[in-house]
mmCIF file of C-alpha atoms in Angstrom:
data_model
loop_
_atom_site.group_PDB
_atom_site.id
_atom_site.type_symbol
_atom_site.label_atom_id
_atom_site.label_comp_id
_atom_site.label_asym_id
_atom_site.label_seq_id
_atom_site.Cartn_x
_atom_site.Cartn_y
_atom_site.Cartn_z
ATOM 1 C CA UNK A 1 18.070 -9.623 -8.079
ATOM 2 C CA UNK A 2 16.364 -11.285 -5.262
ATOM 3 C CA UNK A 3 15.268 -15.221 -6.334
ATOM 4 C CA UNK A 4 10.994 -14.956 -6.246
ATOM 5 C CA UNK A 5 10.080 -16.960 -2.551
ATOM 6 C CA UNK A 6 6.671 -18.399 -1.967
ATOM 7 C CA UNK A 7 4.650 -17.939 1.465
ATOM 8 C CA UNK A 8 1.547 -19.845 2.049
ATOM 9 C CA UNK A 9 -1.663 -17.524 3.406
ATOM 10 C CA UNK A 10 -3.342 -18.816 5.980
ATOM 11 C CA UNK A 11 -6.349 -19.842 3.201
ATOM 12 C CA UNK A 12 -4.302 -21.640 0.856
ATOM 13 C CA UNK A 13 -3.001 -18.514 -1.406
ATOM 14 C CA UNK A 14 0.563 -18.374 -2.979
ATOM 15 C CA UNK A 15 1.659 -15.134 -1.769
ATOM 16 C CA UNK A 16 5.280 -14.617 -3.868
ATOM 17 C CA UNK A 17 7.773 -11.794 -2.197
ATOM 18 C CA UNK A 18 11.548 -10.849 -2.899
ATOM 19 C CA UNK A 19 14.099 -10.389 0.544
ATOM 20 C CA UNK A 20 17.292 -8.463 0.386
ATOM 21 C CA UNK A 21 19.881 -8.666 3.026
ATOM 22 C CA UNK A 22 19.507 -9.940 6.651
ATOM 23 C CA UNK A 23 18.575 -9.019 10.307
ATOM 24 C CA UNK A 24 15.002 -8.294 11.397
ATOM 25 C CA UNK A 25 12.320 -7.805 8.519
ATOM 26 C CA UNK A 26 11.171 -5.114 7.538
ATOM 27 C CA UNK A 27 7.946 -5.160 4.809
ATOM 28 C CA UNK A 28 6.992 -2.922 1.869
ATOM 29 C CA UNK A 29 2.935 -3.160 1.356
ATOM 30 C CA UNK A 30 2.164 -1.580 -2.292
ATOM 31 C CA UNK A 31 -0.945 0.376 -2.693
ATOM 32 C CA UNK A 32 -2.894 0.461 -5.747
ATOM 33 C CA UNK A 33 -1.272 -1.112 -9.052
ATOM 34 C CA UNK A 34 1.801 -1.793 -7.450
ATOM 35 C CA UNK A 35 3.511 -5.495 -7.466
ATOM 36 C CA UNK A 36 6.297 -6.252 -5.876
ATOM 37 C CA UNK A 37 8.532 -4.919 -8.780
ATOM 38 C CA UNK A 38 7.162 -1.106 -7.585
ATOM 39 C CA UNK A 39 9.402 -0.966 -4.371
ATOM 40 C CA UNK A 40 12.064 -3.055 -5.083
ATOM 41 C CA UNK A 41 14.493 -0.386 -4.652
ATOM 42 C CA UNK A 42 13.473 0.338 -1.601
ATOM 43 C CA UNK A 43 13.527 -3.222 -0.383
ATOM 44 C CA UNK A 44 16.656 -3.408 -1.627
ATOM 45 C CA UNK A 45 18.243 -0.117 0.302
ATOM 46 C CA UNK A 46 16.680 -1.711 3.531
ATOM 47 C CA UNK A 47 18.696 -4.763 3.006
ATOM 48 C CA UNK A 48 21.836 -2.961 2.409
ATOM 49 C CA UNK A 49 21.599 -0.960 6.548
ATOM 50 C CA UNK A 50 21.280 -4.449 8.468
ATOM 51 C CA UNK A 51 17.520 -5.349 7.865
ATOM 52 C CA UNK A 52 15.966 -8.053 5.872
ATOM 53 C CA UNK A 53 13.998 -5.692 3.163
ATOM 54 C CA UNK A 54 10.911 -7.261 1.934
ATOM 55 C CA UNK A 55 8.471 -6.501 -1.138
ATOM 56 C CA UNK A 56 5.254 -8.731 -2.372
ATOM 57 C CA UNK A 57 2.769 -9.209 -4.387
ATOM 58 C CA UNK A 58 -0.799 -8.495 -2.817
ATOM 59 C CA UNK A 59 -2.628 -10.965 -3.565
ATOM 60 C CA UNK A 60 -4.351 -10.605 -6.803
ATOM 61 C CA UNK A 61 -1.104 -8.956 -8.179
ATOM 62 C CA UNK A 62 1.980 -10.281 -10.212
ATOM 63 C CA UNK A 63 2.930 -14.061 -8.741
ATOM 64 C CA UNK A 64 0.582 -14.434 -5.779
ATOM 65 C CA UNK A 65 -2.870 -16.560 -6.180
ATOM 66 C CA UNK A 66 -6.594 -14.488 -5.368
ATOM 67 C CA UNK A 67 -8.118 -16.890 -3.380
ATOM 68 C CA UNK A 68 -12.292 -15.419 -3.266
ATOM 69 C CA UNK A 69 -13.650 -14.348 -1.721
ATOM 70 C CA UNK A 70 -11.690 -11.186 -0.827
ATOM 71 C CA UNK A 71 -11.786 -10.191 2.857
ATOM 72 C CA UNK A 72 -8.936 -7.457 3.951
ATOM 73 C CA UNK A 73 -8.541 -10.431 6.837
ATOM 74 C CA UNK A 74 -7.347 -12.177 4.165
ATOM 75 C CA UNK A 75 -4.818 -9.742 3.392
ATOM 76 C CA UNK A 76 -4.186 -9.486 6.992
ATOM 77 C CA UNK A 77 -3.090 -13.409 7.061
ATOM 78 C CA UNK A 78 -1.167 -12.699 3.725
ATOM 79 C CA UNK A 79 1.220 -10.299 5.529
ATOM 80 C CA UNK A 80 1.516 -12.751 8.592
ATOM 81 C CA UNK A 81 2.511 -15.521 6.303
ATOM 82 C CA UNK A 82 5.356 -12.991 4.367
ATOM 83 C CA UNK A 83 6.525 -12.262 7.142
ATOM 84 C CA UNK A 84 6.873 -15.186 8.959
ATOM 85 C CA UNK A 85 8.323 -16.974 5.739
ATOM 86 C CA UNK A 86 11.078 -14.598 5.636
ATOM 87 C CA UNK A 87 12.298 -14.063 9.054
ATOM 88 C CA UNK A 88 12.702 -15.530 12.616
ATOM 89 C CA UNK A 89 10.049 -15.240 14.673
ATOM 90 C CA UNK A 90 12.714 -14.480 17.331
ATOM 91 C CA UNK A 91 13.526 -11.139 16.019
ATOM 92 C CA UNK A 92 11.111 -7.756 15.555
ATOM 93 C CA UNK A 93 9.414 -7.179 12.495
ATOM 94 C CA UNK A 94 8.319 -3.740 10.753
ATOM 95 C CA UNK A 95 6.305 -3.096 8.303
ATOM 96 C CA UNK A 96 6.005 0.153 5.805
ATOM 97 C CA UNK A 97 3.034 0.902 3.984
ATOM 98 C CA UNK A 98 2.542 3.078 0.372
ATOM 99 C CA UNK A 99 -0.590 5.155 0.276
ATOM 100 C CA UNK A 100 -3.596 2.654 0.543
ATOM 101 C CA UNK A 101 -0.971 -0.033 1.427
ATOM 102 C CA UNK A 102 -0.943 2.259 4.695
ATOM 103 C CA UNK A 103 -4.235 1.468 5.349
ATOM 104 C CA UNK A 104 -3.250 -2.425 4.885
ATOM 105 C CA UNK A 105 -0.205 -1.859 7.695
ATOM 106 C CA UNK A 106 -2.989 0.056 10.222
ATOM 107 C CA UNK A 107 -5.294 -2.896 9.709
ATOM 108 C CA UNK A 108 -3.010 -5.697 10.287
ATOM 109 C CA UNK A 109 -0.931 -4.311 13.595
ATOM 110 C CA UNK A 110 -4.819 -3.362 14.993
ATOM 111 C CA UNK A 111 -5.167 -6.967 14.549
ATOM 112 C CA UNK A 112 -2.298 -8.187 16.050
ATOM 113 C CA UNK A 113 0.017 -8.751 13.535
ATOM 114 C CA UNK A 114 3.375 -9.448 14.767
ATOM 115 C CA UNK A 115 4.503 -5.983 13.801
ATOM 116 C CA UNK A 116 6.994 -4.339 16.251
ATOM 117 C CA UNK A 117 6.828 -0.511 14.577
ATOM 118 C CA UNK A 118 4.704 0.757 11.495
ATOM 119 C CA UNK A 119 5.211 3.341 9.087
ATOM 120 C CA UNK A 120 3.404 4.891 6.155
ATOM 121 C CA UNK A 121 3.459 7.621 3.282
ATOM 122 C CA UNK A 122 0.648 9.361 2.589
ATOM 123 C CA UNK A 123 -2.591 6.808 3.908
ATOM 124 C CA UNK A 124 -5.445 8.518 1.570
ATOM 125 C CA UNK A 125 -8.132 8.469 4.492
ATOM 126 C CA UNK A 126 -10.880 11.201 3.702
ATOM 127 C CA UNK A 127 -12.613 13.588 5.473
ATOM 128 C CA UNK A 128 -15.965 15.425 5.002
ATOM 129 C CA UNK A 129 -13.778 18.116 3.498
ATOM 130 C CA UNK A 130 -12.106 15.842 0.989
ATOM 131 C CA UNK A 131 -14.807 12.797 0.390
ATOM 132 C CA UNK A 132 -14.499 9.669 -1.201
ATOM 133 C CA UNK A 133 -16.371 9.248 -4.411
ATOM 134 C CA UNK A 134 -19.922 8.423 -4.271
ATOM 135 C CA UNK A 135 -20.706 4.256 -4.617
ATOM 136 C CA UNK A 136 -16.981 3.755 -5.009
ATOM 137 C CA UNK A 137 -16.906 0.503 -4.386
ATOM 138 C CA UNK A 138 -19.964 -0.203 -6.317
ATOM 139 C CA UNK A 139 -18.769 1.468 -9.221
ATOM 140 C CA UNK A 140 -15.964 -0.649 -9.443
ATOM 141 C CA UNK A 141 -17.517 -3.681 -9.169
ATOM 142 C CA UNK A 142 -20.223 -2.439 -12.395
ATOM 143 C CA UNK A 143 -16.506 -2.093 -14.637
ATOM 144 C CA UNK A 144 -15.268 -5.795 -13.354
ATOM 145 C CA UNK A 145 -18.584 -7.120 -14.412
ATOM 146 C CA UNK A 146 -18.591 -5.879 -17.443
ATOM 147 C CA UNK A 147 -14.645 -7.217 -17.786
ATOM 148 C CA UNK A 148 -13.898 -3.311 -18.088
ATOM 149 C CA UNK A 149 -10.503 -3.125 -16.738
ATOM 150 C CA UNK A 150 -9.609 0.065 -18.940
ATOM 151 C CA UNK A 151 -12.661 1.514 -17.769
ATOM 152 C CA UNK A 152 -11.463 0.792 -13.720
ATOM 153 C CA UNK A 153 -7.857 2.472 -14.749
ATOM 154 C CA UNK A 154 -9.301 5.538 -16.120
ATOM 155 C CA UNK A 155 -11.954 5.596 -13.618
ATOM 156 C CA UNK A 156 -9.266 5.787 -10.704
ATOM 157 C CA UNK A 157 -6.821 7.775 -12.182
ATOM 158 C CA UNK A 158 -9.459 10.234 -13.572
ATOM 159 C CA UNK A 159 -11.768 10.738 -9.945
ATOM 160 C CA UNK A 160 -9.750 9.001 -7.523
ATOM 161 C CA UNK A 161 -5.996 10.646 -8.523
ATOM 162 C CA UNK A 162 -7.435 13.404 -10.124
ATOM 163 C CA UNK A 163 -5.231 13.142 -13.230
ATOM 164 C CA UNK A 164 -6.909 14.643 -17.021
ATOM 165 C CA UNK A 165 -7.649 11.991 -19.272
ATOM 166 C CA UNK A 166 -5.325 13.097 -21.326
ATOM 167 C CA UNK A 167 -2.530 11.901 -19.359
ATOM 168 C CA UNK A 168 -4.175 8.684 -18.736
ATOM 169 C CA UNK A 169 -4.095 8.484 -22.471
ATOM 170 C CA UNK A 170 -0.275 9.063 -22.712
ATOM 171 C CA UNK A 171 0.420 5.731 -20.615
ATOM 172 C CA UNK A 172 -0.757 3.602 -23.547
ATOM 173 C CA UNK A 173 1.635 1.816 -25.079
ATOM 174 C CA UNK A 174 4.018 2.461 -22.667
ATOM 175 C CA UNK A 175 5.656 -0.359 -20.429
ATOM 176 C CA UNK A 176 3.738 0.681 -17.589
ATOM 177 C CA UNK A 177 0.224 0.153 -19.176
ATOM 178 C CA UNK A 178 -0.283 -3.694 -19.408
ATOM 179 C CA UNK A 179 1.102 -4.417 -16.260
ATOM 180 C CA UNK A 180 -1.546 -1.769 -14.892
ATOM 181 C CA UNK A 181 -4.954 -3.320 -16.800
ATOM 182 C CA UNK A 182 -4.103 -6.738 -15.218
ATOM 183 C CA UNK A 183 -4.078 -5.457 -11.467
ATOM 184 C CA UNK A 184 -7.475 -3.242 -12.030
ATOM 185 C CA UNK A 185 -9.279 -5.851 -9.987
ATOM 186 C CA UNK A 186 -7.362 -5.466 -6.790
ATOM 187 C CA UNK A 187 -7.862 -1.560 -7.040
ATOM 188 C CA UNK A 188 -11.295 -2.388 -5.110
ATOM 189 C CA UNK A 189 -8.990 -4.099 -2.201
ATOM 190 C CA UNK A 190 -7.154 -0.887 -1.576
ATOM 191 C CA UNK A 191 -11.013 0.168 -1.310
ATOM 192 C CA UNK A 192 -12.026 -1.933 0.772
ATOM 193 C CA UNK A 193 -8.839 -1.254 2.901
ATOM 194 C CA UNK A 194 -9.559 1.959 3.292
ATOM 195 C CA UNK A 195 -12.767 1.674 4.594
ATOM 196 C CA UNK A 196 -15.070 0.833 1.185
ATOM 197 C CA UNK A 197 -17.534 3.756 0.202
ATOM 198 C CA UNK A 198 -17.050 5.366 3.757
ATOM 199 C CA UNK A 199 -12.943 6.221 3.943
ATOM 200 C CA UNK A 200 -12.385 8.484 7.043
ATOM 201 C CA UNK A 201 -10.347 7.978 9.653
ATOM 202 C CA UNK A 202 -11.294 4.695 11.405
ATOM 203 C CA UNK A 203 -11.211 6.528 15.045
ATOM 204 C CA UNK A 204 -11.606 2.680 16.241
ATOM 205 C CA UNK A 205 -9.353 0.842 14.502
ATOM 206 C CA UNK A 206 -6.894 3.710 15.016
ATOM 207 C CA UNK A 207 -6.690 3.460 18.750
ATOM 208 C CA UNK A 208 -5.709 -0.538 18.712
ATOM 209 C CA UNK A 209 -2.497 0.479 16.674
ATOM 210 C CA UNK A 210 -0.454 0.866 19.886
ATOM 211 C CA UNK A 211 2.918 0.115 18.195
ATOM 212 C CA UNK A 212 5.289 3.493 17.717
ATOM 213 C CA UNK A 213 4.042 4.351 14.274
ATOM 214 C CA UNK A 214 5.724 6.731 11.517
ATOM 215 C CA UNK A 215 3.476 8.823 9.265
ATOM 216 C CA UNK A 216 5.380 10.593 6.199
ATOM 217 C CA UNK A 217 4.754 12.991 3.938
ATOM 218 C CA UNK A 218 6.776 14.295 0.386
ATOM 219 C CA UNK A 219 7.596 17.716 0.354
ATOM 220 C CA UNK A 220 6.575 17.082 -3.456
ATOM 221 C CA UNK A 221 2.793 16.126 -2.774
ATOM 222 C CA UNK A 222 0.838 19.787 -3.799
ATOM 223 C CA UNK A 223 -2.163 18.005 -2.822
ATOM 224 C CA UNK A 224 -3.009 19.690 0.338
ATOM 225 C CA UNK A 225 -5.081 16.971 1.143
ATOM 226 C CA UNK A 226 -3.163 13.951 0.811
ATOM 227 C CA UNK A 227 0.450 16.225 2.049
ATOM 228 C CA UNK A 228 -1.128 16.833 5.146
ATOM 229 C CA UNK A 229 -3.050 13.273 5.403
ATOM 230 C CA UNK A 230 0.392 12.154 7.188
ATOM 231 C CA UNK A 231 -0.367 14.622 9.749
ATOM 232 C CA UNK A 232 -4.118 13.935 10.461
ATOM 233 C CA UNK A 233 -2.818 9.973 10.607
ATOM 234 C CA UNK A 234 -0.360 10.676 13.298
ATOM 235 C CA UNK A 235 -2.465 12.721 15.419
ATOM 236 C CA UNK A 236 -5.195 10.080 15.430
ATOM 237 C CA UNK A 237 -2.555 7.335 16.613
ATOM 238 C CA UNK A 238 -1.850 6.527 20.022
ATOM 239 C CA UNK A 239 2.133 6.154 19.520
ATOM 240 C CA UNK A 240 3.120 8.170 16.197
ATOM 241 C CA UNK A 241 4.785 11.156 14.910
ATOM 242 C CA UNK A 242 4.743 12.435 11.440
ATOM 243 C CA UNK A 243 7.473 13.741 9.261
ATOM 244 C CA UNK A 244 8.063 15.255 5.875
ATOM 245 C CA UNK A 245 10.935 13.918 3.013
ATOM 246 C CA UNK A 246 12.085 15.844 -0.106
ATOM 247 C CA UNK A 247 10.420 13.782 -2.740
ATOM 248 C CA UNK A 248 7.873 14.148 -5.818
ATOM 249 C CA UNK A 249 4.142 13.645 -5.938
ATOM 250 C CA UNK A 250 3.214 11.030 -2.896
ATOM 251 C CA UNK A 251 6.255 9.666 -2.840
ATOM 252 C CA UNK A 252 10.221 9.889 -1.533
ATOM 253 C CA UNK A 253 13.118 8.433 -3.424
ATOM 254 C CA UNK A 254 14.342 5.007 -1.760
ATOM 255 C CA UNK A 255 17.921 6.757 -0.887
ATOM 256 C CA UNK A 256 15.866 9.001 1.177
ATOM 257 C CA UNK A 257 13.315 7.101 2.763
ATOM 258 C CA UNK A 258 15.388 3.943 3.755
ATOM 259 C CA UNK A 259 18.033 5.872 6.181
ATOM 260 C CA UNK A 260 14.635 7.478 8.098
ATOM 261 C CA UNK A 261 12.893 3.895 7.914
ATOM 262 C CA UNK A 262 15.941 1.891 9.494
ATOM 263 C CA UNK A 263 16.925 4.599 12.029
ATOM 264 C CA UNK A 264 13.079 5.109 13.363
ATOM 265 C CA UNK A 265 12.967 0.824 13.630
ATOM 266 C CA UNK A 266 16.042 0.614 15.490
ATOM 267 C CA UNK A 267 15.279 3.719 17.719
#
């Protein structure tokens, strides 16, 4: 295993990430409750076909601080610094991004993040045909004031993911569940990501991403929604194509997904 590194945020925030390998970097951004731990594998797989595979902890999440208040810009800068800590600022970087983690990768590159290609499974933008929930952000903000983090899991796994409670209910006591209650705050910064209460496309955003961008789908997402949300991304990007993976539900196994990732940066 990787030894835990330390990159500074532009505001002062430990942001602590894990590199495999060498050559030019290449960034995994986690979406909701994941750490760094979540795409290790695939940081790992990266590192082993000539790039230097990174994964972090948002901030908020695992070893990195949560300097408030919480701005994505913030995030933005946290991305800058992981990059920048684990490459040369000689050589490309890329960055992929997991569901709302997506939203994370559009944000920084529209802001100028040194980003030379981005890429993405499964960005949950809505649409009028497949709206966010109502006060979303506002909702989570009632749990975290009442210290409800159980209350912010089931919440998002029960209206957000769509999952029966019932299931929810099978990950206690599990390994999985702890780990889970203590990110529940940062679920509100994949929010806020992706746009807060209002999540559609952000047309404007959208059209400063002017990087070649990669937009994939698993064949193992039923969701209509979300399976074709790789689509509706690419077509609203100035420089992108999407593609479909064999995989499970919104995601594709690291064996599978590296090879694409590494061949579409060095292309």
């Amino acid at each position: 295993m990787s030894q835990v590194e330390k990159a500074t945020s532009a505001d002062g925030t430990t942001i602590a990430f894990e590199a495999y390998g060498t050559g030019p970097v290449a960034v995994v951004v986690g979406g909701a409750f994941c750490d760094r731990g979540a795409f290790r594998d695939l940081a790992q797989a990266l590192g082993e076909l000539g790039l230097t595979g990174v994964t972090y902890d948002r901030r908020g999440r695992g070893d990195s601080g949560d300097t408030q208040p919480y701005a994505v810009a913030r995030e933005v800068e946290d991305l800058n610094a992981v990059i920048a800590a684990a490459g040369e600022s000689a050589s490309p970087a890329y960055a992929f991004g997991a569901s709302s983690g997506g939203a994370l990768v559009v944000e920084a590159i529209a802001a100028g993040a040194p980003i030379a290609k981005g890429s993405a499974i499964e960005v949950p933008y809505r649409s009028d045909a497949w709206p966010a929930p109502d006060d979303y952000i506002g909702t989570l903000e009632r749990f975290e004031a009442a210290g409800d983090r159980e209350g912010i899991l089931r919440y998002f796994n029960n209206i957000v993911v769509g999952m029966p409670d019932e299931m929810v209910e099978g990950m206690k006591g599990t390994p999985m569940w702890d780990p889970m209650l203590a990110m529940t705050y940062t679920v509100k910064y994949d929010g806020l990501c992706l746009g807060g209460d209002d999540q559609n496309l952000p047309t404007e955003t959208l059209g400063r991403v002017t990087v070649p961008f990669l937009s994939v789908c698993s064949s193992g997402t039923m969701m209509p929604a979300l399976h074709d949300s790789a689509v509706v991304l690419a077509d609203a990007l100035p420089d992108a194509r999407a593609v479909e993976l064999p995989g499970e539900f919104h995601q594709v196994p690291a064996a599978v997904l590296a090879p694409v990732l590494a061949d579409f940066y060095r292309s």
